[in-house]
Amino acid sequence: MDNFIVSARKYRPATFRQVVGQQAITSTLQNAIKNNHLAQAFLFTGPRGVGKTTCARILAKTINCTNLNADLEPCDQCESCRSFNTNSSFNIHELDAASNNSVDDIRNLVEQVRIPPQVGKYKVYIIDEVHMLSTSAFNAFLKTLEEPPAYAKFILATTEKHKIIPTILSRCQIFDFRRITVEDTANYLQYVADNEHITTDAEALHIIAQKSDGAMRDALSTFDQIVSYSGNNLTYKSVIENLNILDYEYFFRITDSILQRNITDLLLVFNEVIENGFDGQHFIMGLAEHLRSLLVMKNPETIQLMHASEQLKVRYKNQSSACHQDFLFKALDICNQYDLKYKASNNKRLHIEIALLALADINNQPAQVKASVAPLTSKPEPIKNDAGESKSTYQPVTKPVEKAPPPPVSKPETQTPSSPATPAAERTKPEAASPRKMPESETGNGKVMRNISIKKSMDLIKNGKENDDQKPVEVIDNPFTQQQLETAWNTFCRAYEEKSPSFANALAKYVPAIGDKHVITYKVDSLIISKDTLGISSLLEFLKKELHNNQITLTATVPDKTEPKKAYTDREKMERLIEKYPAVQKLKDQFNLEIGF
Ligand SMILES: [Zn+2]
C-alpha cells in the first residue's frame, strides 16, 4: 500500500500561478520581485487556510531561485529550488509562534539572522501566528525588524491582525488575504478530483466549497474525508450524509407545498426531516437560506450571490419565478422570527409546524386585512389646546370606517416610544396609511377630538410605538431661554445620576445650546453616548416637559479637543481649582487632604 498524502499537502501550490483565489497578492509580489522592490518585512493576514504560509514559502523559493523563468516563476531545477522542493533548504526558517512564543525563541531566531546565507541570496524567516508572541518577545524582535541585514526577509503571518502591535505593523508591508470564493474552491477541487481519478458531481463539490467557508485547506480535508468514506465516486448524496447537511430537495418540496398550501405534505416532509435526525432549528435556518436563494435569483444583479452549480441554479430560478417577491419577504420574515424564538419554545416540533402553517397562510391573505387594532367605541371627547383653537385635528371613529382603515399591526421591535421618525413599517406600506388629518370643519368649533381606548393604549404599549395617524398631537411650542435650558439640563443630569452615572456625567460635562428650530445641540466626548436610546429619550421627555415645548429635538456633536470642559465631578472641580490657584495643591499635599466621596 502506498503512502497516502493528504490532498492539502499534495496539492499545496508550488508557484504563484497555482495559488487559488489570491491573484491580487501574487501579482503584487511578482511585480515587486520583478522591479527589485521587495520589502524586508511582510505581514500576511487573513482567515485560516487561505494560503498565507503557502505564499510565504513560494516567495522564499522564488527570490532564491537563480534561474527565474520569464513569468517570474522558480525554475525547479537549480540547487536552491531543489532544496526547497525537498524541504531541505537552509534559507527558509519557519517559526510557529503559537508554540514558540517566548523571548528565548525569538532570541534564537535573531541569532540565526546574523549568519548570511551560504547558497542563494536571501534567508527568509516565516513567523506563523505571530500574534501569539508574548509582549517581551515582540520587543526582542522589534530591533531586528527595524534594521535587518539586507539578505534577511521576514514574513509574519497571522489570522488576527488587530492583535499585532502598531510598531510591528508600521514596519511591514501588509497583504490582506481574502477568503477563497466558492467557485474558485469548487474548481480547484474538480482539478484535484480529476488528478486523483475521482468522479464527482458539481453539486457535491459546491457543497464542500460552501462548507469550507473560504479556506482551501478545510475544503481539501473534507474532500479527503468523504473520498475515504465513499470511495472514488463522490456524489451529492455522500457529501450531505457525511457533512450532516439537509438535502436541498426537502426545501424545494417544502416551498412547493407552501405555495400550494398543501399542509398535509408540509407536515409529512418536516416529519421526514426530524426522523432523519435533524433538529427543527437546523431546518428553519435551511429553509430561510433556501428562500433567500430564491429571492436572490429574482434579480439578475444579485444572481452572483448565489453559489451553486449551473444545473441547480436553473432549478432555483424556476422555483423563484413561481414565488412573488412579497411572498418571499414575508416568508423570510416568518422564518427569521421562528428561528429567533426557537430556543424559548417548549414544544420545538410544534413551534416549527406552526411556522410552516404560517408560511402556508401567506398566500391566503389579502394584502391588508389584518386588523388587530380594535375598533374604537368610546365617545369622542372634545379637548382644547392652550391657544383655544385647534392646530391638529383627529378623525372621530364614529364616522364610517372607509376613510380610515385600521392600520396593520407592526412588528414589536421597530421603534422606541419617543422616536420621532416615521415607523418604517408604515413607509413601506403606503396603501395602509390612513388619511393623516381631517378637514377642520369636520370636527366643528375648532375643537380637537380625542378618543380614549384602553384597548388602543394596550396595543400601543404592545407594539412599542405610537401611531401618529391615531393620536392627535398637540403642538406646544413655548420659547425658552438658555438659562432655563441649562437649569433643566442640570436637573436632569442630577436626577439621572442614580440610574446611569456614566450617562449623566457625560451629559453634564458640556453646556447644551439652543439651535435653530427647536433643536438643542449638546456635546459628548463620544457619539456612543447619544446612542443610549433609553437615556436620550428620557432626557428628551424631561426637557419637553420642563421647557413646555414638545417640538424639541436633540442633536449630539463631539467637541474639539481644545474646548474647555465643565468641571462636574468633585475631583474635576478640585483639579480646576488647583489649576487656578496652585497654592491649593500645596495645601492639599501639606495636610494630606483627599476629596471626600
Ligand atoms: Zn530555481
mmCIF file with all atom_site columns, C-alpha atoms in Angstrom, residues 95-222:
data_model
loop_
_atom_site.group_PDB
_atom_site.id
_atom_site.type_symbol
_atom_site.label_atom_id
_atom_site.label_alt_id
_atom_site.label_comp_id
_atom_site.label_asym_id
_atom_site.label_entity_id
_atom_site.label_seq_id
_atom_site.pdbx_PDB_ins_code
_atom_site.Cartn_x
_atom_site.Cartn_y
_atom_site.Cartn_z
_atom_site.occupancy
_atom_site.B_iso_or_equiv
_atom_site.pdbx_formal_charge
_atom_site.auth_seq_id
_atom_site.auth_comp_id
_atom_site.auth_asym_id
_atom_site.auth_atom_id
_atom_site.pdbx_PDB_model_num
ATOM 1   C CA . LEU A 1 95  ? 8.728   29.520 13.483  1.00 0.00 ? 95  LEU A CA 1
ATOM 2   C CA . ASP A 1 96  ? 5.299   28.696 14.790  1.00 0.00 ? 96  ASP A CA 1
ATOM 3   C CA . ALA A 1 97  ? 4.697   31.440 17.272  1.00 0.00 ? 97  ALA A CA 1
ATOM 4   C CA . ALA A 1 98  ? 1.699   29.609 18.677  1.00 0.00 ? 98  ALA A CA 1
ATOM 5   C CA . SER A 1 99  ? 4.027   27.131 20.386  1.00 0.00 ? 99  SER A CA 1
ATOM 6   C CA . ASN A 1 100 ? 7.307   29.081 20.405  1.00 0.00 ? 100 ASN A CA 1
ATOM 7   C CA . ASN A 1 101 ? 6.330   32.439 21.739  1.00 0.00 ? 101 ASN A CA 1
ATOM 8   C CA . SER A 1 102 ? 8.909   33.129 24.406  1.00 0.00 ? 102 SER A CA 1
ATOM 9   C CA . VAL A 1 103 ? 11.741  35.664 24.364  1.00 0.00 ? 103 VAL A CA 1
ATOM 10  C CA . ASP A 1 104 ? 14.248  32.839 24.075  1.00 0.00 ? 104 ASP A CA 1
ATOM 11  C CA . ASP A 1 105 ? 12.630  31.507 20.941  1.00 0.00 ? 105 ASP A CA 1
ATOM 12  C CA . ILE A 1 106 ? 12.881  34.918 19.369  1.00 0.00 ? 106 ILE A CA 1
ATOM 13  C CA . ARG A 1 107 ? 16.483  35.360 20.549  1.00 0.00 ? 107 ARG A CA 1
ATOM 14  C CA . ASN A 1 108 ? 17.403  32.074 18.853  1.00 0.00 ? 108 ASN A CA 1
ATOM 15  C CA . LEU A 1 109 ? 15.842  33.334 15.688  1.00 0.00 ? 109 LEU A CA 1
ATOM 16  C CA . VAL A 1 110 ? 17.618  36.672 15.930  1.00 0.00 ? 110 VAL A CA 1
ATOM 17  C CA . GLU A 1 111 ? 20.928  34.814 16.385  1.00 0.00 ? 111 GLU A CA 1
ATOM 18  C CA . GLN A 1 112 ? 20.309  32.937 13.168  1.00 0.00 ? 112 GLN A CA 1
ATOM 19  C CA . VAL A 1 113 ? 19.533  36.123 11.298  1.00 0.00 ? 113 VAL A CA 1
ATOM 20  C CA . ARG A 1 114 ? 23.145  37.240 11.789  1.00 0.00 ? 114 ARG A CA 1
ATOM 21  C CA . ILE A 1 115 ? 24.509  34.399 9.670   1.00 0.00 ? 115 ILE A CA 1
ATOM 22  C CA . PRO A 1 116 ? 24.358  35.205 5.952   1.00 0.00 ? 116 PRO A CA 1
ATOM 23  C CA . PRO A 1 117 ? 23.061  32.577 3.516   1.00 0.00 ? 117 PRO A CA 1
ATOM 24  C CA . GLN A 1 118 ? 25.616  30.110 2.115   1.00 0.00 ? 118 GLN A CA 1
ATOM 25  C CA . VAL A 1 119 ? 23.632  29.264 -1.010  1.00 0.00 ? 119 VAL A CA 1
ATOM 26  C CA . GLY A 1 120 ? 21.196  31.644 -2.642  1.00 0.00 ? 120 GLY A CA 1
ATOM 27  C CA . LYS A 1 121 ? 20.611  35.321 -1.960  1.00 0.00 ? 121 LYS A CA 1
ATOM 28  C CA . TYR A 1 122 ? 18.084  35.544 0.828   1.00 0.00 ? 122 TYR A CA 1
ATOM 29  C CA . LYS A 1 123 ? 17.241  33.999 4.124   1.00 0.00 ? 123 LYS A CA 1
ATOM 30  C CA . VAL A 1 124 ? 13.554  34.032 4.724   1.00 0.00 ? 124 VAL A CA 1
ATOM 31  C CA . TYR A 1 125 ? 12.013  33.871 8.179   1.00 0.00 ? 125 TYR A CA 1
ATOM 32  C CA . ILE A 1 126 ? 8.392   32.905 8.371   1.00 0.00 ? 126 ILE A CA 1
ATOM 33  C CA . ILE A 1 127 ? 6.735   33.501 11.717  1.00 0.00 ? 127 ILE A CA 1
ATOM 34  C CA . ASP A 1 128 ? 3.342   31.906 11.752  1.00 0.00 ? 128 ASP A CA 1
ATOM 35  C CA . GLU A 1 129 ? 0.572   33.000 14.124  1.00 0.00 ? 129 GLU A CA 1
ATOM 36  C CA . VAL A 1 130 ? 2.740   35.967 15.004  1.00 0.00 ? 130 VAL A CA 1
ATOM 37  C CA . HIS A 1 131 ? 0.017   37.497 17.185  1.00 0.00 ? 131 HIS A CA 1
ATOM 38  C CA . MET A 1 132 ? 0.770   34.768 19.738  1.00 0.00 ? 132 MET A CA 1
ATOM 39  C CA . LEU A 1 133 ? 4.210   36.181 20.554  1.00 0.00 ? 133 LEU A CA 1
ATOM 40  C CA . SER A 1 134 ? 4.487   37.479 24.087  1.00 0.00 ? 134 SER A CA 1
ATOM 41  C CA . THR A 1 135 ? 4.988   41.209 24.521  1.00 0.00 ? 135 THR A CA 1
ATOM 42  C CA . SER A 1 136 ? 8.602   40.780 25.536  1.00 0.00 ? 136 SER A CA 1
ATOM 43  C CA . ALA A 1 137 ? 9.177   38.511 22.542  1.00 0.00 ? 137 ALA A CA 1
ATOM 44  C CA . PHE A 1 138 ? 7.667   41.194 20.325  1.00 0.00 ? 138 PHE A CA 1
ATOM 45  C CA . ASN A 1 139 ? 10.015  43.744 21.810  1.00 0.00 ? 139 ASN A CA 1
ATOM 46  C CA . ALA A 1 140 ? 13.036  41.491 21.402  1.00 0.00 ? 140 ALA A CA 1
ATOM 47  C CA . PHE A 1 141 ? 12.092  41.060 17.775  1.00 0.00 ? 141 PHE A CA 1
ATOM 48  C CA . LEU A 1 142 ? 11.479  44.721 17.082  1.00 0.00 ? 142 LEU A CA 1
ATOM 49  C CA . LYS A 1 143 ? 15.143  45.704 16.826  1.00 0.00 ? 143 LYS A CA 1
ATOM 50  C CA . THR A 1 144 ? 15.895  43.041 14.245  1.00 0.00 ? 144 THR A CA 1
ATOM 51  C CA . LEU A 1 145 ? 12.846  44.035 12.305  1.00 0.00 ? 145 LEU A CA 1
ATOM 52  C CA . GLU A 1 146 ? 13.970  47.650 12.356  1.00 0.00 ? 146 GLU A CA 1
ATOM 53  C CA . GLU A 1 147 ? 17.434  47.096 10.900  1.00 0.00 ? 147 GLU A CA 1
ATOM 54  C CA . PRO A 1 148 ? 17.594  43.684 9.295   1.00 0.00 ? 148 PRO A CA 1
ATOM 55  C CA . PRO A 1 149 ? 20.601  42.663 7.230   1.00 0.00 ? 149 PRO A CA 1
ATOM 56  C CA . ALA A 1 150 ? 19.986  43.018 3.500   1.00 0.00 ? 150 ALA A CA 1
ATOM 57  C CA . TYR A 1 151 ? 19.782  39.278 2.965   1.00 0.00 ? 151 TYR A CA 1
ATOM 58  C CA . ALA A 1 152 ? 17.040  38.757 5.550   1.00 0.00 ? 152 ALA A CA 1
ATOM 59  C CA . LYS A 1 153 ? 13.351  38.820 4.738   1.00 0.00 ? 153 LYS A CA 1
ATOM 60  C CA . PHE A 1 154 ? 10.640  38.404 7.315   1.00 0.00 ? 154 PHE A CA 1
ATOM 61  C CA . ILE A 1 155 ? 7.203   37.127 6.592   1.00 0.00 ? 155 ILE A CA 1
ATOM 62  C CA . LEU A 1 156 ? 4.836   37.357 9.507   1.00 0.00 ? 156 LEU A CA 1
ATOM 63  C CA . ALA A 1 157 ? 1.567   35.520 9.146   1.00 0.00 ? 157 ALA A CA 1
ATOM 64  C CA . THR A 1 158 ? -1.485  35.965 11.325  1.00 0.00 ? 158 THR A CA 1
ATOM 65  C CA . THR A 1 159 ? -5.188  35.414 11.406  1.00 0.00 ? 159 THR A CA 1
ATOM 66  C CA . GLU A 1 160 ? -5.625  38.282 13.827  1.00 0.00 ? 160 GLU A CA 1
ATOM 67  C CA . LYS A 1 161 ? -4.097  41.466 12.552  1.00 0.00 ? 161 LYS A CA 1
ATOM 68  C CA . HIS A 1 162 ? -5.705  43.580 15.274  1.00 0.00 ? 162 HIS A CA 1
ATOM 69  C CA . LYS A 1 163 ? -3.543  41.844 17.872  1.00 0.00 ? 163 LYS A CA 1
ATOM 70  C CA . ILE A 1 164 ? -0.292  42.962 16.261  1.00 0.00 ? 164 ILE A CA 1
ATOM 71  C CA . ILE A 1 165 ? 1.230   45.989 17.944  1.00 0.00 ? 165 ILE A CA 1
ATOM 72  C CA . PRO A 1 166 ? 1.412   49.116 15.777  1.00 0.00 ? 166 PRO A CA 1
ATOM 73  C CA . THR A 1 167 ? 5.221   49.308 15.952  1.00 0.00 ? 167 THR A CA 1
ATOM 74  C CA . ILE A 1 168 ? 5.379   45.971 14.143  1.00 0.00 ? 168 ILE A CA 1
ATOM 75  C CA . LEU A 1 169 ? 2.593   46.841 11.722  1.00 0.00 ? 169 LEU A CA 1
ATOM 76  C CA . SER A 1 170 ? 4.301   50.034 10.646  1.00 0.00 ? 170 SER A CA 1
ATOM 77  C CA . ARG A 1 171 ? 7.456   48.139 9.686   1.00 0.00 ? 171 ARG A CA 1
ATOM 78  C CA . CYS A 1 172 ? 5.689   45.601 7.481   1.00 0.00 ? 172 CYS A CA 1
ATOM 79  C CA . GLN A 1 173 ? 4.180   45.621 4.060   1.00 0.00 ? 173 GLN A CA 1
ATOM 80  C CA . ILE A 1 174 ? 0.709   44.287 4.717   1.00 0.00 ? 174 ILE A CA 1
ATOM 81  C CA . PHE A 1 175 ? -1.129  41.838 2.478   1.00 0.00 ? 175 PHE A CA 1
ATOM 82  C CA . ASP A 1 176 ? -4.726  41.002 3.256   1.00 0.00 ? 176 ASP A CA 1
ATOM 83  C CA . PHE A 1 177 ? -5.613  37.532 2.063   1.00 0.00 ? 177 PHE A CA 1
ATOM 84  C CA . ARG A 1 178 ? -9.219  37.050 1.073   1.00 0.00 ? 178 ARG A CA 1
ATOM 85  C CA . ARG A 1 179 ? -11.467 34.120 1.632   1.00 0.00 ? 179 ARG A CA 1
ATOM 86  C CA . ILE A 1 180 ? -11.397 31.935 -1.434  1.00 0.00 ? 180 ILE A CA 1
ATOM 87  C CA . THR A 1 181 ? -14.696 32.079 -3.304  1.00 0.00 ? 181 THR A CA 1
ATOM 88  C CA . VAL A 1 182 ? -16.965 29.064 -3.560  1.00 0.00 ? 182 VAL A CA 1
ATOM 89  C CA . GLU A 1 183 ? -16.464 28.961 -7.317  1.00 0.00 ? 183 GLU A CA 1
ATOM 90  C CA . ASP A 1 184 ? -12.673 29.010 -7.052  1.00 0.00 ? 184 ASP A CA 1
ATOM 91  C CA . THR A 1 185 ? -12.682 26.332 -4.380  1.00 0.00 ? 185 THR A CA 1
ATOM 92  C CA . ALA A 1 186 ? -15.053 24.108 -6.331  1.00 0.00 ? 186 ALA A CA 1
ATOM 93  C CA . ASN A 1 187 ? -12.970 24.467 -9.464  1.00 0.00 ? 187 ASN A CA 1
ATOM 94  C CA . TYR A 1 188 ? -9.817  23.558 -7.621  1.00 0.00 ? 188 TYR A CA 1
ATOM 95  C CA . LEU A 1 189 ? -11.478 20.537 -6.043  1.00 0.00 ? 189 LEU A CA 1
ATOM 96  C CA . GLN A 1 190 ? -12.513 19.491 -9.523  1.00 0.00 ? 190 GLN A CA 1
ATOM 97  C CA . TYR A 1 191 ? -8.895  19.761 -10.601 1.00 0.00 ? 191 TYR A CA 1
ATOM 98  C CA . VAL A 1 192 ? -7.762  17.621 -7.668  1.00 0.00 ? 192 VAL A CA 1
ATOM 99  C CA . ALA A 1 193 ? -10.516 15.085 -8.327  1.00 0.00 ? 193 ALA A CA 1
ATOM 100 C CA . ASP A 1 194 ? -9.521  14.810 -11.964 1.00 0.00 ? 194 ASP A CA 1
ATOM 101 C CA . ASN A 1 195 ? -5.919  14.215 -10.988 1.00 0.00 ? 195 ASN A CA 1
ATOM 102 C CA . GLU A 1 196 ? -6.898  11.561 -8.483  1.00 0.00 ? 196 GLU A CA 1
ATOM 103 C CA . HIS A 1 197 ? -9.298  9.903  -10.919 1.00 0.00 ? 197 HIS A CA 1
ATOM 104 C CA . ILE A 1 198 ? -12.274 10.512 -8.714  1.00 0.00 ? 198 ILE A CA 1
ATOM 105 C CA . THR A 1 199 ? -15.626 11.009 -10.354 1.00 0.00 ? 199 THR A CA 1
ATOM 106 C CA . THR A 1 200 ? -17.653 13.809 -8.828  1.00 0.00 ? 200 THR A CA 1
ATOM 107 C CA . ASP A 1 201 ? -20.765 15.783 -9.432  1.00 0.00 ? 201 ASP A CA 1
ATOM 108 C CA . ALA A 1 202 ? -20.642 19.534 -9.458  1.00 0.00 ? 202 ALA A CA 1
ATOM 109 C CA . GLU A 1 203 ? -23.209 19.756 -6.657  1.00 0.00 ? 203 GLU A CA 1
ATOM 110 C CA . ALA A 1 204 ? -21.051 17.728 -4.304  1.00 0.00 ? 204 ALA A CA 1
ATOM 111 C CA . LEU A 1 205 ? -18.041 19.971 -4.835  1.00 0.00 ? 205 LEU A CA 1
ATOM 112 C CA . HIS A 1 206 ? -20.109 23.115 -4.369  1.00 0.00 ? 206 HIS A CA 1
ATOM 113 C CA . ILE A 1 207 ? -21.388 21.881 -1.045  1.00 0.00 ? 207 ILE A CA 1
ATOM 114 C CA . ILE A 1 208 ? -17.862 21.113 0.159   1.00 0.00 ? 208 ILE A CA 1
ATOM 115 C CA . ALA A 1 209 ? -16.690 24.505 -1.043  1.00 0.00 ? 209 ALA A CA 1
ATOM 116 C CA . GLN A 1 210 ? -19.539 26.275 0.738   1.00 0.00 ? 210 GLN A CA 1
ATOM 117 C CA . LYS A 1 211 ? -18.898 24.455 3.971   1.00 0.00 ? 211 LYS A CA 1
ATOM 118 C CA . SER A 1 212 ? -15.195 25.293 3.918   1.00 0.00 ? 212 SER A CA 1
ATOM 119 C CA . ASP A 1 213 ? -16.036 28.986 4.254   1.00 0.00 ? 213 ASP A CA 1
ATOM 120 C CA . GLY A 1 214 ? -13.230 30.233 2.061   1.00 0.00 ? 214 GLY A CA 1
ATOM 121 C CA . ALA A 1 215 ? -10.491 28.010 3.450   1.00 0.00 ? 215 ALA A CA 1
ATOM 122 C CA . MET A 1 216 ? -8.941  25.777 0.841   1.00 0.00 ? 216 MET A CA 1
ATOM 123 C CA . ARG A 1 217 ? -7.197  23.615 3.414   1.00 0.00 ? 217 ARG A CA 1
ATOM 124 C CA . ASP A 1 218 ? -10.530 22.788 5.047   1.00 0.00 ? 218 ASP A CA 1
ATOM 125 C CA . ALA A 1 219 ? -12.109 22.089 1.681   1.00 0.00 ? 219 ALA A CA 1
ATOM 126 C CA . LEU A 1 220 ? -9.348  19.653 0.769   1.00 0.00 ? 220 LEU A CA 1
ATOM 127 C CA . SER A 1 221 ? -9.543  17.854 4.134   1.00 0.00 ? 221 SER A CA 1
ATOM 128 C CA . THR A 1 222 ? -13.294 17.472 3.798   1.00 0.00 ? 222 THR A CA 1
#
